[in-house]
Tab-separated table of C-alpha atoms in Angstrom:
chain	number	residue	atom	x	y	z
L	156	MET	CA	-69.539	52.398	-14.931
L	157	ALA	CA	-71.860	50.260	-13.053
L	158	GLU	CA	-70.768	49.078	-9.605
L	159	GLU	CA	-71.560	45.432	-10.815
L	160	GLU	CA	-68.980	45.798	-13.658
L	161	THR	CA	-66.347	47.036	-11.275
L	162	GLU	CA	-66.948	44.103	-9.002
L	163	GLU	CA	-66.488	41.722	-12.072
L	164	GLU	CA	-63.216	43.414	-12.942
L	165	VAL	CA	-61.918	42.887	-9.375
L	166	GLU	CA	-62.901	39.228	-9.621
L	167	ALA	CA	-61.161	38.993	-12.867
L	168	ALA	CA	-57.983	40.522	-11.498
L	169	ILE	CA	-58.031	37.995	-8.602
L	170	ALA	CA	-58.565	35.147	-10.985
L	171	VAL	CA	-55.659	36.316	-13.258
L	172	TYR	CA	-53.092	37.176	-10.684
L	173	GLY	CA	-54.024	34.799	-7.864
L	174	ALA	CA	-51.762	35.019	-4.863
L	175	ASP	CA	-49.971	38.008	-6.309
L	176	CYS	CA	-53.134	40.098	-6.111
L	177	THR	CA	-54.172	41.379	-2.740
L	178	VAL	CA	-57.647	43.079	-2.453
L	179	ILE	CA	-57.552	45.812	0.094
L	180	ARG	CA	-60.947	47.320	-0.721
L	181	ARG	CA	-63.496	46.090	-3.170
L	182	SER	CA	-65.446	49.337	-3.630
L	183	PRO	CA	-64.104	51.618	-4.750
L	184	PRO	CA	-61.454	49.117	-5.791
L	185	TYR	CA	-58.020	49.225	-4.180
L	186	LEU	CA	-55.743	46.363	-5.295
L	187	VAL	CA	-52.101	45.608	-4.693
L	188	VAL	CA	-50.824	43.472	-7.463
L	189	ARG	CA	-47.292	42.179	-7.474
L	190	LEU	CA	-46.080	42.043	-11.013
L	191	GLN	CA	-42.901	40.358	-12.534
L	192	PRO	CA	-41.809	40.074	-16.042
L	193	ARG	CA	-43.497	37.009	-17.544
L	194	THR	CA	-40.140	35.315	-18.171
L	195	ALA	CA	-38.782	35.721	-14.641
L	196	ASN	CA	-39.237	32.051	-13.758
L	197	ASP	CA	-37.661	30.554	-16.892
L	198	ILE	CA	-34.080	29.664	-16.325
L	199	SER	CA	-33.249	29.346	-20.010
L	200	GLN	CA	-35.646	31.836	-21.541
L	201	GLN	CA	-34.858	31.185	-25.049
L	202	TYR	CA	-35.015	27.288	-24.972
L	203	PRO	CA	-34.483	25.512	-27.227
L	204	SER	CA	-32.583	28.017	-29.282
L	205	VAL	CA	-30.240	28.322	-26.354
L	206	PRO	CA	-29.269	25.049	-24.570
L	207	PRO	CA	-30.677	24.447	-21.139
L	208	MET	CA	-28.588	24.959	-17.995
L	209	LEU	CA	-27.449	21.536	-16.634
L	210	GLU	CA	-26.445	20.574	-13.173
L	211	LEU	CA	-25.793	17.183	-11.582
L	212	LYS	CA	-27.134	16.655	-8.018
L	213	ASP	CA	-26.732	13.894	-5.531
L	214	THR	CA	-23.488	12.555	-7.086
L	215	LYS	CA	-22.400	10.734	-3.922
L	216	GLY	CA	-20.528	7.624	-4.897
L	217	LEU	CA	-19.514	8.948	-8.241
L	218	GLU	CA	-15.794	10.006	-8.391
L	219	ASP	CA	-15.318	13.820	-9.004
L	220	GLY	CA	-13.500	13.214	-12.264
L	221	LYS	CA	-16.457	11.245	-13.526
L	222	VAL	CA	-18.966	13.883	-12.430
L	223	SER	CA	-17.244	16.627	-14.300
L	224	ARG	CA	-16.729	14.335	-17.334
L	225	LEU	CA	-20.412	13.445	-17.372
L	226	LEU	CA	-21.547	16.998	-17.092
L	227	SER	CA	-19.259	18.209	-19.872
L	228	GLU	CA	-20.506	15.388	-22.109
L	229	LEU	CA	-24.064	16.407	-21.482
L	230	ARG	CA	-23.433	19.983	-22.116
L	231	GLU	CA	-21.713	19.095	-25.385
L	232	LEU	CA	-24.748	17.094	-26.385
L	233	ALA	CA	-27.022	19.955	-25.449
L	234	ASP	CA	-24.941	22.313	-27.655
L	235	GLU	CA	-25.159	19.981	-30.526
L	236	LEU	CA	-28.944	19.595	-30.286
L	237	THR	CA	-29.657	23.256	-30.008
L	238	SER	CA	-32.876	24.250	-31.624
L	239	ASN	CA	-34.061	20.714	-31.436
L	240	PRO	CA	-36.100	18.955	-28.646
L	241	MET	CA	-33.412	17.481	-26.430
L	242	LEU	CA	-34.603	16.968	-22.873
L	243	VAL	CA	-35.271	13.349	-23.220
L	244	ALA	CA	-32.165	12.844	-25.326
L	245	ILE	CA	-30.136	14.391	-22.513
L	246	CYS	CA	-31.589	12.288	-19.780
L	247	GLU	CA	-31.182	9.112	-21.860
L	248	LYS	CA	-27.504	9.903	-22.533
L	249	ALA	CA	-26.972	10.578	-18.763
L	250	LEU	CA	-28.571	7.250	-17.913
L	251	ASP	CA	-26.391	5.418	-20.509
L	252	ARG	CA	-23.158	6.992	-19.220
L	253	LEU	CA	-24.065	6.376	-15.592
L	254	THR	CA	-24.622	2.679	-16.381
L	255	GLU	CA	-21.221	2.444	-18.062
L	256	MET	CA	-19.628	4.349	-15.065
L	257	ASN	CA	-21.173	1.989	-12.551
L	258	GLN	CA	-17.843	0.227	-11.860
L	259	PRO	CA	-15.408	0.473	-9.100
L	260	ASP	CA	-12.806	3.200	-9.190
L	261	GLY	CA	-9.236	2.875	-8.059
L	262	ASN	CA	-6.673	0.018	-8.163
L	263	CYS	CA	-6.726	-3.513	-7.188
L	264	CYS	CA	-4.748	-3.743	-3.910
L	265	PHE	CA	-2.886	-6.716	-5.031
L	266	CYS	CA	-1.487	-5.715	-8.352
L	267	MET	CA	-1.976	-1.974	-8.024
L	268	GLU	CA	-3.413	-1.856	-11.549
L	269	PRO	CA	-6.819	-0.190	-12.202
L	270	LEU	CA	-9.705	-2.496	-11.505
L	271	VAL	CA	-11.435	-1.412	-14.608
L	272	MET	CA	-9.397	0.061	-17.477
L	273	GLU	CA	-10.736	3.256	-18.862
L	274	ASN	CA	-12.132	3.064	-22.351
L	275	GLU	CA	-11.595	-0.715	-22.570
L	276	VAL	CA	-14.310	-2.173	-24.580
L	277	SER	CA	-14.296	-5.638	-23.016
L	278	ASN	CA	-12.801	-5.895	-19.468
L	279	LEU	CA	-10.083	-8.432	-19.901
L	280	ARG	CA	-9.559	-8.839	-16.180
L	281	PRO	CA	-12.783	-9.516	-14.398
L	282	PHE	CA	-13.119	-8.206	-10.960
L	283	MET	CA	-15.083	-9.416	-7.844
L	284	LYS	CA	-16.584	-7.767	-4.792
L	285	LEU	CA	-16.712	-8.860	-1.176
L	286	LEU	CA	-20.385	-8.318	-0.323
L	287	SER	CA	-19.942	-7.444	3.338
L	288	CYS	CA	-17.393	-4.599	2.857
L	289	PHE	CA	-17.713	-3.686	-0.924
L	290	HIS	CA	-14.034	-3.947	-1.496
L	291	CYS	CA	-13.200	-5.097	-5.044
L	292	PHE	CA	-10.258	-7.001	-6.462
L	293	HIS	CA	-9.304	-8.509	-9.726
L	294	SER	CA	-10.658	-12.037	-9.482
L	295	GLU	CA	-7.354	-13.605	-10.478
L	296	CYS	CA	-5.446	-11.518	-7.973
L	297	PHE	CA	-7.824	-12.465	-5.193
L	298	ILE	CA	-7.663	-16.175	-6.046
L	299	ARG	CA	-3.868	-16.145	-5.992
L	300	TRP	CA	-3.873	-14.532	-2.628
L	301	TRP	CA	-6.639	-16.876	-1.349
L	302	ARG	CA	-4.690	-19.999	-2.412
L	303	TRP	CA	-1.502	-18.620	-1.066
L	304	MET	CA	-3.110	-18.035	2.438
L	305	LEU	CA	-4.606	-21.571	2.485
L	306	GLN	CA	-1.293	-23.027	1.588
L	307	ARG	CA	0.382	-21.034	4.398
L	308	LYS	CA	-2.242	-22.232	6.798
L	309	ASN	CA	-1.738	-25.767	5.469
L	310	LEU	CA	-5.389	-25.992	4.444
L	311	ASP	CA	-4.707	-26.416	0.657
L	312	LYS	CA	-4.691	-30.149	0.898
L	313	SER	CA	-7.397	-30.661	3.469
L	314	ASP	CA	-10.862	-31.716	2.474
L	315	VAL	CA	-12.084	-28.132	2.602
L	316	LEU	CA	-11.046	-27.820	-0.980
L	317	LEU	CA	-13.889	-30.223	-1.874
L	318	ILE	CA	-15.745	-27.060	-2.647
L	319	SER	CA	-14.376	-27.498	-6.091
L	320	ARG	CA	-16.995	-29.963	-7.128
L	321	PRO	CA	-19.992	-29.775	-4.816
L	322	GLU	CA	-23.023	-31.546	-5.955
L	323	GLU	CA	-25.673	-29.545	-4.128
L	324	GLU	CA	-25.987	-26.139	-2.670
L	325	LYS	CA	-26.087	-27.371	0.821
L	326	ASP	CA	-22.670	-28.954	0.206
L	327	VAL	CA	-21.350	-25.678	-0.895
L	328	ILE	CA	-22.644	-23.930	2.226
L	329	ALA	CA	-21.201	-26.680	4.456
L	330	SER	CA	-17.875	-26.527	2.693
L	331	CYS	CA	-17.730	-22.710	2.920
L	332	MET	CA	-18.527	-22.641	6.498
L	333	LYS	CA	-15.857	-25.261	7.281
L	334	LEU	CA	-13.265	-23.341	5.298
L	335	LEU	CA	-14.127	-20.080	7.067
L	336	GLU	CA	-13.981	-21.708	10.360
L	337	GLU	CA	-10.462	-23.083	9.749
L	338	ALA	CA	-8.930	-20.259	7.686
L	339	GLU	CA	-10.306	-17.130	9.271
L	340	MET	CA	-9.830	-15.054	6.205
L	341	LYS	CA	-10.120	-11.261	6.396
L	342	CYS	CA	-10.528	-8.657	3.651
L	343	PRO	CA	-6.905	-7.564	2.790
L	344	VAL	CA	-8.103	-3.861	2.617
L	345	CYS	CA	-10.265	-3.440	5.737
L	346	ARG	CA	-9.541	-6.661	7.710
L	347	LYS	CA	-13.254	-7.344	8.094
L	348	SER	CA	-13.718	-11.082	8.444
L	349	ILE	CA	-14.851	-12.767	5.281
L	350	ASN	CA	-18.244	-14.227	6.051
L	351	ILE	CA	-20.433	-16.953	4.592
L	352	GLN	CA	-22.237	-14.451	2.418
L	353	ASP	CA	-19.004	-13.374	0.890
L	354	MET	CA	-17.878	-16.944	0.455
L	355	LEU	CA	-21.002	-18.009	-1.355
L	356	SER	CA	-20.714	-15.154	-3.705
L	357	ILE	CA	-17.093	-15.964	-4.657
L	358	TRP	CA	-16.736	-19.721	-4.187
L	359	SER	CA	-17.323	-20.453	-7.775
L	360	ILE	CA	-14.382	-18.378	-8.901
L	361	LEU	CA	-12.079	-19.727	-6.215
L	362	THR	CA	-11.363	-22.814	-8.208
L	363	ALA	CA	-10.747	-21.152	-11.492
L	364	ASP	CA	-7.656	-22.017	-13.415
L	365	LEU	CA	-5.022	-19.421	-13.360
L	366	GLY	CA	-2.235	-18.788	-15.740
L	367	GLN	CA	1.340	-18.016	-14.767
L	368	GLU	CA	1.788	-14.604	-13.366
L	369	GLN	CA	3.968	-12.596	-15.681
L	370	ASP	CA	7.038	-10.691	-14.681
L	371	PHE	CA	8.210	-7.645	-16.482
L	372	LEU	CA	11.466	-5.834	-17.136
L	373	PRO	CA	11.778	-2.617	-15.041
L	374	ASP	CA	12.269	0.682	-16.746
L	375	ALA	CA	16.040	1.010	-16.333
L	376	GLU	CA	15.833	4.705	-17.258
L	377	VAL	CA	13.803	5.531	-14.274
L	378	ILE	CA	15.598	3.285	-11.817
L	379	PHE	CA	19.061	4.294	-12.954
L	380	SER	CA	18.464	7.848	-13.753
L	381	ASN	CA	21.047	10.480	-12.861
L	382	THR	CA	18.937	11.555	-9.928
L	383	GLU	CA	19.046	8.040	-8.721
L	384	ILE	CA	22.838	7.769	-9.127
L	385	GLU	CA	23.175	10.958	-7.170
L	386	ARG	CA	20.878	9.740	-4.448
L	387	LYS	CA	22.801	6.454	-4.167
L	388	ALA	CA	25.962	8.462	-3.835
L	389	LYS	CA	24.428	10.356	-0.964
L	390	PHE	CA	23.266	7.107	0.688
L	391	ASP	CA	26.731	5.786	0.441
L	392	GLU	CA	28.296	8.918	1.797
L	393	LEU	CA	25.872	8.924	4.751
L	394	PHE	CA	26.482	5.304	5.401
L	395	ARG	CA	30.316	5.749	5.464
L	396	ALA	CA	29.964	8.802	7.716
L	397	GLN	CA	27.798	7.046	10.221
L	398	GLN	CA	30.009	3.905	10.108
L	399	HIS	CA	32.994	6.069	10.728
L	400	ARG	CA	31.404	7.359	13.902
L	401	GLY	CA	30.405	3.773	14.951
L	402	GLY	CA	26.756	4.418	14.233
L	403	ILE	CA	26.112	1.377	12.112
L	404	ILE	CA	24.920	-1.792	13.645
L	405	GLU	CA	27.656	-4.383	13.050
L	406	PRO	CA	26.782	-7.899	12.207
L	407	ARG	CA	27.175	-10.382	14.909
L	408	LYS	CA	29.828	-13.045	15.094
L	409	LEU	CA	29.669	-15.451	12.104
L	410	GLU	CA	27.338	-13.141	10.409
L	411	VAL	CA	29.541	-12.671	7.414
L	412	ILE	CA	27.663	-11.139	4.604
L	413	VAL	CA	29.335	-11.550	1.245
L	414	PRO	CA	27.845	-10.064	-1.862
L	415	GLY	CA	26.278	-12.804	-3.757
L	416	MET	CA	25.669	-15.219	-0.893
L	417	PHE	CA	22.329	-16.841	-0.203
L	418	VAL	CA	20.901	-16.136	3.188
L	419	SER	CA	18.426	-18.760	4.280
L	420	LEU	CA	15.363	-18.193	6.350
L	421	PRO	CA	14.864	-20.013	9.621
L	422	SER	CA	13.183	-22.910	8.138
L	423	ALA	CA	16.225	-23.743	6.146
L	424	ARG	CA	18.416	-23.460	9.129
L	425	ALA	CA	19.255	-27.005	9.996
L	426	ASP	CA	21.058	-28.138	6.882
L	427	ASP	CA	22.838	-24.856	6.522
L	428	GLU	CA	24.748	-25.010	9.741
L	429	GLU	CA	27.534	-27.122	8.227
L	430	SER	CA	28.415	-24.883	5.434
L	431	GLY	CA	30.849	-22.384	6.636
L	432	LEU	CA	32.926	-19.467	5.804
L	433	ALA	CA	34.998	-21.140	3.173
L	434	SER	CA	32.036	-21.741	0.941
L	435	SER	CA	30.704	-18.171	1.527
L	436	THR	CA	33.974	-16.852	0.017
L	437	LEU	CA	33.668	-19.344	-2.711
L	438	GLN	CA	30.188	-18.138	-3.531
L	439	ALA	CA	31.393	-14.553	-3.719
L	440	SER	CA	34.096	-15.371	-6.174
L	441	GLU	CA	31.838	-17.495	-8.246
L	442	SER	CA	29.555	-14.610	-9.006
L	443	SER	CA	32.234	-11.929	-9.272
L	444	SER	CA	30.933	-10.622	-12.521
L	445	SER	CA	28.750	-7.970	-11.030
L	446	SER	CA	30.043	-4.539	-10.038
L	447	ALA	CA	29.152	-5.070	-6.384
L	448	ASP	CA	31.333	-8.128	-6.200
L	449	ALA	CA	34.252	-6.242	-7.709
L	450	ARG	CA	34.046	-3.923	-4.755
L	451	GLY	CA	32.810	-6.603	-2.541
L	452	GLU	CA	34.698	-7.062	0.693
L	453	LEU	CA	33.826	-9.093	3.698
L	454	LEU	CA	31.778	-7.176	6.273
L	455	GLN	CA	33.765	-6.725	9.364
L	456	VAL	CA	33.451	-9.668	11.621
L	457	THR	CA	33.026	-8.614	15.270
L	458	ASP	CA	33.314	-10.968	18.221
L	459	ASN	CA	30.452	-9.442	19.822
L	460	VAL	CA	28.075	-6.618	19.106
L	461	SER	CA	29.125	-3.406	20.582
L	462	LEU	CA	26.531	-0.759	20.422
L	463	GLY	CA	28.942	1.963	21.144
L	464	GLY	CA	30.034	2.608	24.674
L	465	GLN	CA	28.725	2.026	28.123
L	466	GLN	CA	25.170	3.275	27.632
L	467	THR	CA	24.510	0.488	25.316
L	468	GLY	CA	24.812	-2.082	27.933
L	469	GLN	CA	21.133	-1.314	28.630
L	470	CYS	CA	20.012	-2.431	25.274
L	471	GLU	CA	19.837	-6.127	25.215
L	472	ASP	CA	18.568	-8.376	22.618
L	473	SER	CA	15.387	-9.364	24.417
L	474	GLY	CA	13.563	-10.353	21.382
L	475	ARG	CA	14.242	-14.014	21.639
L	476	GLY	CA	11.443	-16.433	21.498
L	477	SER	CA	8.829	-15.705	18.936
L	478	LYS	CA	10.612	-12.633	17.625
L	479	SER	CA	13.921	-14.332	17.177
L	480	SER	CA	12.530	-16.315	14.306
L	481	GLU	CA	13.097	-13.315	12.083
L	482	ARG	CA	15.843	-13.707	9.558
L	483	PHE	CA	18.063	-10.964	10.999
L	484	ASN	CA	18.778	-12.938	14.149
L	485	ASN	CA	19.470	-16.134	12.310
L	486	PRO	CA	23.104	-16.894	11.824
L	487	LEU	CA	23.431	-15.635	8.254
L	488	THR	CA	24.814	-18.944	7.034
L	489	GLN	CA	25.099	-19.604	3.386
L	490	LYS	CA	23.556	-22.202	1.118
L	491	LYS	CA	25.713	-24.120	-1.201
L	492	GLY	CA	24.891	-24.209	-4.870
L	493	ARG	CA	23.635	-21.754	-7.392
L	494	ARG	CA	20.648	-19.443	-7.106
L	495	PRO	CA	17.357	-21.402	-6.861
L	496	ASN	CA	14.674	-21.136	-9.385
L	497	HIS	CA	11.634	-19.131	-8.481
L	498	THR	CA	9.465	-22.199	-7.934
L	499	GLY	CA	10.143	-24.690	-5.288
L	500	ALA	CA	13.085	-22.680	-3.993
L	501	LYS	CA	14.298	-22.892	-0.465
L	502	LYS	CA	13.232	-19.915	1.481
L	503	GLY	CA	15.857	-17.272	1.599
L	504	TYR	CA	17.290	-14.556	-0.522
L	505	TRP	CA	20.429	-13.471	-2.217
L	506	VAL	CA	22.418	-10.727	-0.699
L	507	ARG	CA	23.880	-7.988	-2.822
L	508	ARG	CA	25.104	-4.885	-1.078
L	509	ASP	CA	27.076	-2.172	-2.500
L	510	HIS	CA	28.037	-0.164	0.422
L	511	GLU	CA	30.468	-2.443	2.181
L	512	GLY	CA	33.393	-0.540	0.725
L	513	SER	CA	35.174	0.449	3.845
L	514	LYS	CA	36.886	-2.050	5.955
H	90	MET	CA	19.980	-10.999	-9.580
H	91	SER	CA	20.785	-8.380	-12.124
H	92	ALA	CA	18.999	-5.201	-13.023
H	93	ASN	CA	17.730	-6.925	-16.110
H	94	SER	CA	15.827	-9.563	-14.114
H	95	ASN	CA	12.098	-9.546	-14.587
H	96	LEU	CA	10.078	-8.576	-11.550
H	97	PRO	CA	6.374	-8.631	-10.781
H	98	ARG	CA	4.801	-5.597	-12.264
H	99	ARG	CA	3.674	-4.405	-8.875
H	100	ILE	CA	7.221	-4.188	-7.570
H	101	ILE	CA	8.200	-2.196	-10.664
H	102	LYS	CA	5.226	0.150	-10.122
H	103	GLU	CA	5.976	0.624	-6.367
H	104	THR	CA	9.580	1.365	-7.174
H	105	GLN	CA	8.904	3.894	-9.748
H	106	ARG	CA	6.374	5.646	-7.547
H	107	LEU	CA	8.764	5.647	-4.652
H	108	LEU	CA	11.444	7.300	-6.791
H	109	SER	CA	9.070	9.834	-8.553
H	110	GLU	CA	6.879	10.744	-5.560
H	111	PRO	CA	8.804	10.103	-2.396
H	112	ALA	CA	7.004	10.486	0.874
H	113	PRO	CA	8.195	13.387	3.007
H	114	GLY	CA	11.193	12.492	5.177
H	115	ILE	CA	11.547	9.140	3.501
H	116	SER	CA	13.863	7.975	0.706
H	117	ALA	CA	14.063	4.497	-0.753
H	118	SER	CA	16.428	3.442	-3.549
H	119	PRO	CA	16.618	-0.013	-5.041
H	120	SER	CA	20.088	-1.680	-5.102
H	121	GLU	CA	21.499	-1.852	-8.662
H	122	ASP	CA	22.282	-5.537	-8.265
H	123	ASN	CA	19.090	-6.676	-6.667
H	124	LEU	CA	15.969	-4.706	-7.294
H	125	ARG	CA	14.302	-6.404	-4.419
H	126	TYR	CA	16.789	-4.840	-1.963
H	127	PHE	CA	16.320	-1.222	-1.005
H	128	ASN	CA	18.492	1.243	0.678
H	129	VAL	CA	16.281	3.370	2.798
H	130	MET	CA	16.743	6.647	4.721
H	131	ILE	CA	14.212	7.910	7.241
H	132	LEU	CA	14.546	11.360	8.714
H	133	GLY	CA	13.848	11.482	12.445
H	134	PRO	CA	10.305	13.094	12.791
H	135	THR	CA	10.249	16.561	14.242
H	136	GLN	CA	9.344	16.838	17.922
H	137	SER	CA	10.614	13.270	18.486
H	138	PRO	CA	13.807	12.371	20.246
H	139	TYR	CA	15.051	11.418	16.742
H	140	GLU	CA	14.657	14.770	15.299
H	141	GLY	CA	17.716	15.850	13.339
H	142	GLY	CA	18.785	12.260	12.782
H	143	VAL	CA	19.006	10.403	9.444
H	144	PHE	CA	18.365	6.681	9.928
H	145	LYS	CA	19.494	4.085	7.441
H	146	LEU	CA	17.470	1.023	7.002
H	147	GLU	CA	17.561	-1.991	4.655
H	148	LEU	CA	14.338	-3.357	3.147
H	149	PHE	CA	14.037	-6.649	1.226
H	150	LEU	CA	11.063	-7.924	-0.698
H	151	PRO	CA	10.998	-11.668	-0.319
H	152	GLU	CA	9.932	-13.894	-3.210
H	153	GLU	CA	6.437	-14.096	-1.851
H	154	TYR	CA	5.959	-10.316	-1.744
H	155	PRO	CA	3.261	-8.833	-1.755
H	156	MET	CA	1.690	-12.043	-0.041
H	157	ALA	CA	4.364	-11.903	2.553
H	158	ALA	CA	5.688	-8.779	4.285
H	159	PRO	CA	8.896	-7.071	3.310
H	160	LYS	CA	11.888	-7.490	5.721
H	161	VAL	CA	13.032	-4.329	7.193
H	162	ARG	CA	15.848	-3.503	9.530
H	163	PHE	CA	17.542	-0.449	10.961
H	164	LEU	CA	21.157	-0.188	10.037
H	165	THR	CA	21.777	2.991	12.012
H	166	LYS	CA	21.822	2.503	15.820
H	167	ILE	CA	18.842	3.793	17.403
H	168	TYR	CA	17.568	3.898	21.061
H	169	HIS	CA	13.898	2.993	20.817
H	170	PRO	CA	11.773	0.532	22.929
H	171	ASN	CA	10.423	-1.198	19.775
H	172	ILE	CA	13.733	-1.704	18.006
H	173	ASP	CA	16.413	-3.946	19.179
H	174	LYS	CA	20.104	-3.704	19.059
H	175	LEU	CA	20.269	-5.594	15.815
H	176	GLY	CA	17.961	-3.111	14.263
H	177	ARG	CA	14.908	-5.390	14.217
H	178	ILE	CA	11.630	-3.623	14.411
H	179	CYS	CA	8.652	-4.659	16.446
H	180	LEU	CA	5.725	-3.601	14.204
H	181	ASP	CA	2.564	-5.643	13.838
H	182	ILE	CA	2.184	-4.916	10.098
H	183	LEU	CA	5.607	-6.476	9.459
H	184	LYS	CA	4.398	-9.681	11.069
H	185	ASP	CA	0.850	-11.044	11.628
H	186	LYS	CA	-0.918	-7.926	10.636
H	187	TRP	CA	0.674	-7.741	7.229
H	188	SER	CA	-1.760	-7.358	4.272
H	189	PRO	CA	-0.961	-7.274	0.568
H	190	ALA	CA	-2.906	-4.024	0.506
H	191	LEU	CA	0.057	-2.421	2.298
H	192	GLN	CA	3.063	-1.267	0.343
H	193	ILE	CA	6.637	-0.397	0.766
H	194	ARG	CA	5.550	3.219	1.196
H	195	THR	CA	3.015	2.460	3.887
H	196	VAL	CA	5.520	0.263	5.726
H	197	LEU	CA	8.063	3.081	5.805
H	198	LEU	CA	5.508	5.633	6.827
H	199	SER	CA	4.533	3.260	9.699
H	200	ILE	CA	8.150	2.979	10.742
H	201	GLN	CA	8.382	6.815	10.623
H	202	ALA	CA	5.313	7.030	12.773
H	203	LEU	CA	6.814	4.531	15.219
H	204	LEU	CA	9.728	6.907	15.713
H	205	SER	CA	7.210	9.651	16.702
H	206	ALA	CA	5.291	7.402	19.038
H	207	PRO	CA	7.493	4.795	20.745
H	208	ASN	CA	5.299	2.142	22.421
H	209	PRO	CA	7.100	0.738	25.515
H	210	GLU	CA	4.064	-1.476	26.271
H	211	ASP	CA	4.880	-3.781	23.325
H	212	PRO	CA	8.624	-3.779	23.555
H	213	LEU	CA	11.319	-5.521	21.516
H	214	SER	CA	14.092	-4.207	23.813
H	215	GLU	CA	12.920	-4.950	27.405
H	216	ASN	CA	15.585	-2.706	28.930
H	217	ILE	CA	14.937	0.287	26.854
H	218	ALA	CA	11.263	-0.118	27.462
H	219	LYS	CA	11.766	-0.443	31.233
H	220	HIS	CA	13.849	2.754	30.941
H	221	TRP	CA	11.046	4.407	29.044
H	222	LYS	CA	8.453	3.517	31.550
H	223	THR	CA	10.368	4.229	34.707
H	224	ASN	CA	12.041	7.572	33.601
H	225	GLU	CA	10.776	8.624	30.281
H	226	SER	CA	12.522	11.965	30.247
H	227	GLU	CA	15.872	10.251	30.873
H	228	ALA	CA	15.186	7.682	28.127
H	229	VAL	CA	14.306	10.468	25.777
H	230	GLU	CA	17.582	12.117	26.556
H	231	THR	CA	19.389	8.953	25.777
H	232	ALA	CA	17.536	8.571	22.512
H	233	LYS	CA	18.494	12.151	21.627
H	234	GLU	CA	22.104	11.477	22.473
H	235	TRP	CA	22.193	8.357	20.373
H	236	THR	CA	20.549	10.316	17.598
H	237	ARG	CA	23.227	13.073	17.749
H	238	LEU	CA	26.110	10.464	18.102
H	239	TYR	CA	25.122	8.001	15.473
H	240	ALA	CA	22.433	9.293	13.203
H	241	SER	CA	23.510	12.882	12.310
H	242	GLY	CA	23.478	13.300	8.610
H	243	ALA	CA	26.956	13.659	6.832
């Protein structure tokens, strides 16, 4: 064999095996060639007769459940399409599903219902997003809260509500700025201040008409299950045991709590002062149909609050001032008349307690 | 209010979850007569002066809940700088820091945490707070004594 031919062969080997071929000596030829099976780099060697291996990467932002659901759907599709071209079909399916899944996870913090219902064709309860913190809420829940906050801050009747019918964009911005300045609203989830950017993105929905919020019947089976009845019995037992040892905080003078009575909040204090014990008792007998009333007895009336012995002298009620406005300090006077309606009711609540059994 | 009264769905959801998945050391049970009124028991956290105690509280959801905070009060006597002798609790989330994103569960967990970490810098009971700041070990002893006297279970 001519030397020339040998040279050509070496060249050919280098050309064919490239980096896997190391020439140690050209003549006489001495080559080291690294050889692998031809199929070593194919992950799925028999594609498309066997479906390709699929993996999802960089899934940050996609909830774990959705990641595994998406992957199993894609694998299913790959199985179905075995022996057919499928790469584009799989990518397209992934794209479609990702688009559908591009919705917030979790519950609305106001109503605790899912923000977006699974498998719901048309989302009946639209949601909104605060642009600065990305927290999402059902629009109607957010609006209810927003209006309630404005009302509490006494801003509901001020001219800031002119944002309902602004003529021009600059009016919108001005109204939003003014409202933010006066109301200092914060995201209910993270307390980040709601800014002008958020306002501009939501102002149009803030004036939407809202239906009446619906109330529902509780599931009596859960709330009054045997476990619950047992637990209540334990509560009562504990209460009586602690009361027996003087461990229960006794109500103060005039704080007579009668099952069925209406306890007013501080704002309703003034006109409540006149109604006295007599009507409290009357109220109790009026609503004597419930089981608590049957057992209902007057809470012990003490002339002063004793917190059990000498040590207690140290514990004084120092919370007067701003803190004393809380209802528990207020003489628990009672409001005449029947239970108020939900709307326009005086602030307060009805007391029903079932553990006042022991005198 | 009877058990058959309608309630906002959120209150129903919260109640059912409180009953089915109670938080450790916390038990809350709605009153049969008023589903907005809850009997609550909180176990004194371990390694706090309240360890071994079972504290009874009452919790009431006002009409405005969840826009407005629940009303919570200790019924069992407790020696704590942020709780006064009427059982009222000084906790920011029950007042100006309330947010509708909070729940009955989170409120009760916060109260449990307050038992683990008394804060005499923001007191409701000046005298207990002073006691805490001037002689903490003695104040802790008093808290333990009160727990033993008043809050032991059954």
